[in-house]
């Protein structure tokens, strides 16, 4: 563990903020850090850029982190985990809720690499949609129809021809990923897809076993990004 | 011991070079997954059992237990320091979790138990019909009333082992702590209680402080040191126990390479446990097995022939 | 503690940022040469005293003692393992050797003593008029009848300290072993005996085996582990002693970088000892001093202000 | 410590042998190893080539080593210590007794580098002169006059003009080195000289302090090769 200082906090909404560090963490999109909020807990967070995490307040620690003041020190382990693998040509990013975080990093990375990137971004309502200004080409879906497509993001994807995307990257709640898995399986596109998974995680470095999947693999070491085709869902 | 001098691999029995029988458990190799590592879910135990000679599940007690707040593990250049705090779903839920091992596990399953009293220890064994053996956690260095708290008193250790032995016909191992004046004294107590093997050693008390935030890195302030740093410490315990005890010794502490495995076997370990090394490689069991096969081929001796060889050498 | 908030280096007193007073010894920095390292000859003690805040000579007993056969030290990736066996020219010859320190030494000299009884310990102090303080070796893990053999019994420790205190007016430090169930118990006994400071810790019992020759690497079979491997173990002892004792704690065990020095000070060490790190660099004291100056300049706090800070932080 | 196997033992006399290992130890001339003769002791020995030590039986361990059988394992720590620094042009090697060992390695090394090497080699008598066949250009001195110059090697050197040698390397008993120091000092050649020193050595890795010189430096780490000019003799 080492310390970094919080340089800036960008509040996207009451519950979602991007915490910008005072230095770059050498990393690839899809990797995560174990962030230790002193006095609270150490939690896994996907990087939303080489120098930030984007967090939603869902518990005591994430609440405190969203409300953190610039200048505060936080402990960092990592960046760790397997990143997304790069694409060529056209790429699709499918985000559900705060699952947008690692995809923001991937988005910028792919654009810089000259990839043509499109994003499907779903959330419960318009208020939960954040950082749209960073995205070059996107369509939004909301469960309540308060913005964009009325329905979830997989339903949105189902209305489209996905065959032109050489790579499909997704991050979001597991039910969403499972629905997307089914859709891509039907369209025979599963081998183009990479999913970033979440599990309750303690150590983050592969020893405690908290985050193992049904296949015995660890989200923190063998993941968090997995080839969708290998998930046996 | 092999009577003949013709190496097993020449007689088409290369796989036998690593085989070991430990208190009646037939193991394809002497490498066991150490307790606490990747041992909360049956899925990882099953996966690891493909290559490991045996797997030890994470310690379980009578009741669910949350463990400490994160951070519970920190790594440093020479190993890990952890204070997970014996987080566990409790005996019922964990027994259910492990049930699937019966059908899909590929090597013996050892269930690790923690408790505060001998009765409590003994009450746990009937819950685990799928277990091939039990390991008594007498050595966790950072939990109240359990682990080392019960494992540093020879009389209590003897009583616990005896009580557990009365509760089950399966082999019972006692996992010992290096944080005592004399590990042999505790090992002898376990032996007097009827233990089938001793496991040496659990982690060494330690801690780490972050100099920027000026706070201990673990939420529990201190924890147990594991990994390569403690290898010489563990090896000394194995050496002493092998010399003074009659029961087999299972070595654990910083074993990372095939050379470490051989070193522990030469010191007297019949089998070894691998824990922190999974931090470096999740294919550690596979790669150790392949390396050990190559080693036994080069020397023409099976691993069981080497147990304790450095004492007489 | 500094009353004013203007950093010392701004007030033209940068050298004060590292200064420490330890039981009346004025030290230019908190870095002491640990006993047993480079401490047999006055020439190396003098050389090291140029940059070290104090130097501790190699332990000396009443009679000449040859120590073990070579090999007495082995290195491994994470530290050293030694069983030198308290080799010493004996009290008379060593007192003569150290005489030259009086004129040429540039920092306080601490003479380390080993013995089997309190009377024997006390008989040694009058031989060393050039000593500024004494350190009692209650912790060597690999010698018969001395070191740990006398240092793991609280009653005996108390008696030894009290007897030595009666024999000298100089400060007396007790160097403790981590190879006990509870280092604080021993520390408290030393405190009750009137010790001026405790030194934590000596080496951790350990050994290493060469897998080709299949023999222990040390002639004595086992020895004491030092170096980076044991840093978390030593730090935990320092933390606990600082919390429970009133006398200053001198930290030792694996300190290699300036960060380690700060870590031990934050844990509660008033001073620290450097030993195995001399294996990595003979300019270690010089480079640590320069690094610590830069560190104190960056934070604006003198090192004494940091003692124990991680407890309250 | 690691093990090497003895491949060959070349007996030069009853008491002196070269022990050849079954592999090369990456090293420079002047470096030493701690050699552990199992059942005996671990002792420091200068390399006499990248794969050998040349030893004189003076005690129990060295006696057993001189009489070792090919195939035996010995433990090795190192090579360690500061080597001789290379020369250009003409170099002089001054050896006293078994002090020839590191100079044999240096001799071969310098020859391979194209340096013109001359050796003054002194011993008590002709029987103690070994390995002459490895030397390209040499003069021998013996205390009893049984071979070459009658007298010690420094007396031999004193009869010569030494000013053409760009480097002067020496190894031998300390009285010999002290005499050579005096001679070179008189001739103002001290700054061209490097001496390899010996001291009772235990750990060999700089921590035990057995081998420290009067100036506080360690033979094992700051030596065994020292610039003669820095010796303050």
mmCIF file of N, CA and C in Angstrom, chain C residues 36-41 43-44 47 66 68-75 80 210 212-213 215 217 276 278-279 282, chain D residues 1 3 34 36 38-42 73 77 201-203 205-210 212-218 222:
data_model
loop_
_atom_site.group_PDB
_atom_site.id
_atom_site.type_symbol
_atom_site.label_atom_id
_atom_site.label_comp_id
_atom_site.label_asym_id
_atom_site.label_seq_id
_atom_site.Cartn_x
_atom_site.Cartn_y
_atom_site.Cartn_z
ATOM 1 N N UNK C 36 27.122 -6.951 17.362
ATOM 2 C CA UNK C 36 27.450 -8.169 16.634
ATOM 3 C C UNK C 36 27.857 -7.903 15.205
ATOM 4 N N UNK C 37 27.501 -6.712 14.727
ATOM 5 C CA UNK C 37 27.836 -6.366 13.357
ATOM 6 C C UNK C 37 29.065 -5.472 13.385
ATOM 7 N N UNK C 38 30.136 -5.897 12.789
ATOM 8 C CA UNK C 38 31.326 -5.057 12.639
ATOM 9 C C UNK C 38 31.830 -4.533 13.980
ATOM 10 N N UNK C 39 31.469 -5.214 15.050
ATOM 11 C CA UNK C 39 31.749 -4.635 16.351
ATOM 12 C C UNK C 39 32.864 -5.298 17.139
ATOM 13 N N UNK C 40 33.696 -6.103 16.471
ATOM 14 C CA UNK C 40 34.773 -6.769 17.198
ATOM 15 C C UNK C 40 36.038 -5.933 17.266
ATOM 16 N N UNK C 41 36.183 -5.022 16.303
ATOM 17 C CA UNK C 41 37.411 -4.234 16.249
ATOM 18 C C UNK C 41 37.094 -2.767 16.478
ATOM 19 N N UNK C 43 38.604 -0.357 15.295
ATOM 20 C CA UNK C 43 38.791 0.435 14.079
ATOM 21 C C UNK C 43 37.487 0.586 13.308
ATOM 22 N N UNK C 44 36.706 -0.478 13.230
ATOM 23 C CA UNK C 44 35.442 -0.343 12.500
ATOM 24 C C UNK C 44 34.427 0.438 13.318
ATOM 25 N N UNK C 47 35.256 4.027 12.767
ATOM 26 C CA UNK C 47 34.868 4.444 11.426
ATOM 27 C C UNK C 47 33.352 4.667 11.336
ATOM 28 N N UNK C 66 35.295 -18.963 21.542
ATOM 29 C CA UNK C 66 35.664 -19.070 20.136
ATOM 30 C C UNK C 66 34.494 -18.915 19.189
ATOM 31 N N UNK C 68 31.190 -20.520 16.924
ATOM 32 C CA UNK C 68 31.029 -21.722 16.115
ATOM 33 C C UNK C 68 31.989 -21.729 14.943
ATOM 34 N N UNK C 69 32.135 -22.905 14.367
ATOM 35 C CA UNK C 69 32.916 -23.039 13.142
ATOM 36 C C UNK C 69 32.200 -22.356 11.996
ATOM 37 N N UNK C 70 32.953 -21.935 11.022
ATOM 38 C CA UNK C 70 32.358 -21.408 9.810
ATOM 39 C C UNK C 70 31.697 -22.547 9.027
ATOM 40 N N UNK C 71 30.596 -22.335 8.300
ATOM 41 C CA UNK C 71 29.882 -21.081 8.099
ATOM 42 C C UNK C 71 29.035 -20.663 9.309
ATOM 43 N N UNK C 72 29.168 -19.391 9.645
ATOM 44 C CA UNK C 72 28.421 -18.832 10.763
ATOM 45 C C UNK C 72 27.350 -17.838 10.295
ATOM 46 N N UNK C 73 27.415 -17.471 9.030
ATOM 47 C CA UNK C 73 26.402 -16.553 8.478
ATOM 48 C C UNK C 73 26.045 -17.021 7.073
ATOM 49 N N UNK C 74 24.764 -17.089 6.776
ATOM 50 C CA UNK C 74 24.359 -17.284 5.381
ATOM 51 C C UNK C 74 23.369 -16.187 5.020
ATOM 52 N N UNK C 75 23.404 -15.785 3.783
ATOM 53 C CA UNK C 75 22.423 -14.805 3.320
ATOM 54 C C UNK C 75 21.391 -15.493 2.445
ATOM 55 N N UNK C 80 19.524 -12.371 6.493
ATOM 56 C CA UNK C 80 20.667 -13.190 6.866
ATOM 57 C C UNK C 80 20.242 -14.180 7.947
ATOM 58 N N UNK C 210 20.790 -26.652 2.502
ATOM 59 C CA UNK C 210 21.210 -26.706 1.104
ATOM 60 C C UNK C 210 20.673 -27.989 0.498
ATOM 61 N N UNK C 212 21.264 -29.450 -2.339
ATOM 62 C CA UNK C 212 22.170 -30.306 -3.117
ATOM 63 C C UNK C 212 22.996 -31.188 -2.177
ATOM 64 N N UNK C 213 23.637 -30.537 -1.198
ATOM 65 C CA UNK C 213 24.424 -31.332 -0.244
ATOM 66 C C UNK C 213 23.527 -31.950 0.829
ATOM 67 N N UNK C 215 22.381 -30.665 3.592
ATOM 68 C CA UNK C 215 22.881 -30.369 4.929
ATOM 69 C C UNK C 215 22.448 -28.969 5.323
ATOM 70 N N UNK C 217 22.868 -25.251 6.279
ATOM 71 C CA UNK C 217 23.919 -24.381 5.764
ATOM 72 C C UNK C 217 24.843 -23.850 6.859
ATOM 73 N N UNK C 276 22.052 -5.907 9.752
ATOM 74 C CA UNK C 276 22.215 -6.632 8.495
ATOM 75 C C UNK C 276 22.330 -5.713 7.296
ATOM 76 N N UNK C 278 24.193 -3.475 6.754
ATOM 77 C CA UNK C 278 25.588 -3.265 6.368
ATOM 78 C C UNK C 278 26.046 -4.283 5.335
ATOM 79 N N UNK C 279 25.315 -5.352 5.222
ATOM 80 C CA UNK C 279 25.577 -6.323 4.165
ATOM 81 C C UNK C 279 25.302 -5.705 2.795
ATOM 82 N N UNK C 282 28.075 -0.439 2.967
ATOM 83 C CA UNK C 282 28.872 -0.024 4.123
ATOM 84 C C UNK C 282 28.729 1.470 4.353
ATOM 85 N N UNK D 1 24.432 -19.598 -0.303
ATOM 86 C CA UNK D 1 25.352 -20.692 -0.627
ATOM 87 C C UNK D 1 24.733 -21.615 -1.665
ATOM 88 N N UNK D 3 25.936 -25.190 -4.350
ATOM 89 C CA UNK D 3 26.942 -26.243 -4.449
ATOM 90 C C UNK D 3 27.545 -26.317 -5.840
ATOM 91 N N UNK D 34 33.752 -17.918 -0.654
ATOM 92 C CA UNK D 34 33.726 -18.623 0.612
ATOM 93 C C UNK D 34 33.425 -20.069 0.232
ATOM 94 N N UNK D 36 32.792 -23.839 1.316
ATOM 95 C CA UNK D 36 32.398 -24.655 2.459
ATOM 96 C C UNK D 36 32.739 -26.114 2.183
ATOM 97 N N UNK D 38 32.234 -29.449 3.348
ATOM 98 C CA UNK D 38 31.284 -30.031 4.292
ATOM 99 C C UNK D 38 31.985 -30.958 5.281
ATOM 100 N N UNK D 39 31.626 -30.814 6.533
ATOM 101 C CA UNK D 39 32.270 -31.598 7.575
ATOM 102 C C UNK D 39 33.490 -30.884 8.141
ATOM 103 N N UNK D 40 33.957 -29.887 7.396
ATOM 104 C CA UNK D 40 35.072 -29.068 7.877
ATOM 105 C C UNK D 40 34.563 -27.636 8.038
ATOM 106 N N UNK D 41 35.257 -26.706 7.435
ATOM 107 C CA UNK D 41 34.882 -25.315 7.633
ATOM 108 C C UNK D 41 34.620 -24.615 6.312
ATOM 109 N N UNK D 42 34.029 -23.443 6.444
ATOM 110 C CA UNK D 42 33.902 -22.555 5.298
ATOM 111 C C UNK D 42 35.082 -21.591 5.345
ATOM 112 N N UNK D 73 31.090 -32.615 -3.696
ATOM 113 C CA UNK D 73 30.393 -31.325 -3.710
ATOM 114 C C UNK D 73 31.055 -30.390 -2.702
ATOM 115 N N UNK D 77 29.909 -19.551 -1.647
ATOM 116 C CA UNK D 77 29.278 -18.233 -1.582
ATOM 117 C C UNK D 77 30.133 -17.317 -2.435
ATOM 118 N N UNK D 201 38.895 -14.323 8.338
ATOM 119 C CA UNK D 201 37.588 -13.934 7.813
ATOM 120 C C UNK D 201 36.557 -14.952 8.267
ATOM 121 N N UNK D 202 35.398 -14.487 8.742
ATOM 122 C CA UNK D 202 34.362 -15.461 9.109
ATOM 123 C C UNK D 202 33.224 -15.401 8.099
ATOM 124 N N UNK D 203 32.388 -14.346 8.156
ATOM 125 C CA UNK D 203 31.178 -14.379 7.330
ATOM 126 C C UNK D 203 31.467 -14.188 5.848
ATOM 127 N N UNK D 205 30.809 -11.702 4.119
ATOM 128 C CA UNK D 205 29.836 -10.830 3.470
ATOM 129 C C UNK D 205 29.683 -9.492 4.180
ATOM 130 N N UNK D 206 30.638 -9.153 5.017
ATOM 131 C CA UNK D 206 30.682 -7.775 5.513
ATOM 132 C C UNK D 206 29.966 -7.500 6.807
ATOM 133 N N UNK D 207 29.454 -8.505 7.481
ATOM 134 C CA UNK D 207 28.725 -8.191 8.703
ATOM 135 C C UNK D 207 29.435 -8.568 10.009
ATOM 136 N N UNK D 208 30.253 -9.609 9.984
ATOM 137 C CA UNK D 208 30.798 -10.065 11.271
ATOM 138 C C UNK D 208 31.928 -9.183 11.783
ATOM 139 N N UNK D 209 32.628 -8.547 10.869
ATOM 140 C CA UNK D 209 33.673 -7.622 11.306
ATOM 141 C C UNK D 209 34.991 -8.289 11.656
ATOM 142 N N UNK D 210 35.141 -9.586 11.379
ATOM 143 C CA UNK D 210 36.389 -10.281 11.707
ATOM 144 C C UNK D 210 37.578 -9.737 10.930
ATOM 145 N N UNK D 212 38.309 -6.703 9.615
ATOM 146 C CA UNK D 212 38.540 -5.269 9.417
ATOM 147 C C UNK D 212 40.014 -4.922 9.623
ATOM 148 N N UNK D 213 40.454 -3.955 8.841
ATOM 149 C CA UNK D 213 41.821 -3.456 8.907
ATOM 150 C C UNK D 213 41.919 -2.364 9.969
ATOM 151 N N UNK D 214 43.122 -1.879 10.150
ATOM 152 C CA UNK D 214 43.370 -0.833 11.136
ATOM 153 C C UNK D 214 42.606 0.456 10.784
ATOM 154 N N UNK D 215 42.298 0.614 9.491
ATOM 155 C CA UNK D 215 41.561 1.815 9.085
ATOM 156 C C UNK D 215 40.048 1.619 9.154
ATOM 157 N N UNK D 216 39.597 0.475 9.660
ATOM 158 C CA UNK D 216 38.162 0.246 9.811
ATOM 159 C C UNK D 216 37.492 -0.354 8.589
ATOM 160 N N UNK D 217 38.247 -0.556 7.501
ATOM 161 C CA UNK D 217 37.649 -1.145 6.302
ATOM 162 C C UNK D 217 37.709 -2.669 6.367
ATOM 163 N N UNK D 218 36.756 -3.288 5.680
ATOM 164 C CA UNK D 218 36.683 -4.746 5.693
ATOM 165 C C UNK D 218 37.397 -5.341 4.485
ATOM 166 N N UNK D 222 35.297 -4.141 1.288
ATOM 167 C CA UNK D 222 36.044 -3.030 0.684
ATOM 168 C C UNK D 222 37.291 -3.576 -0.021
#
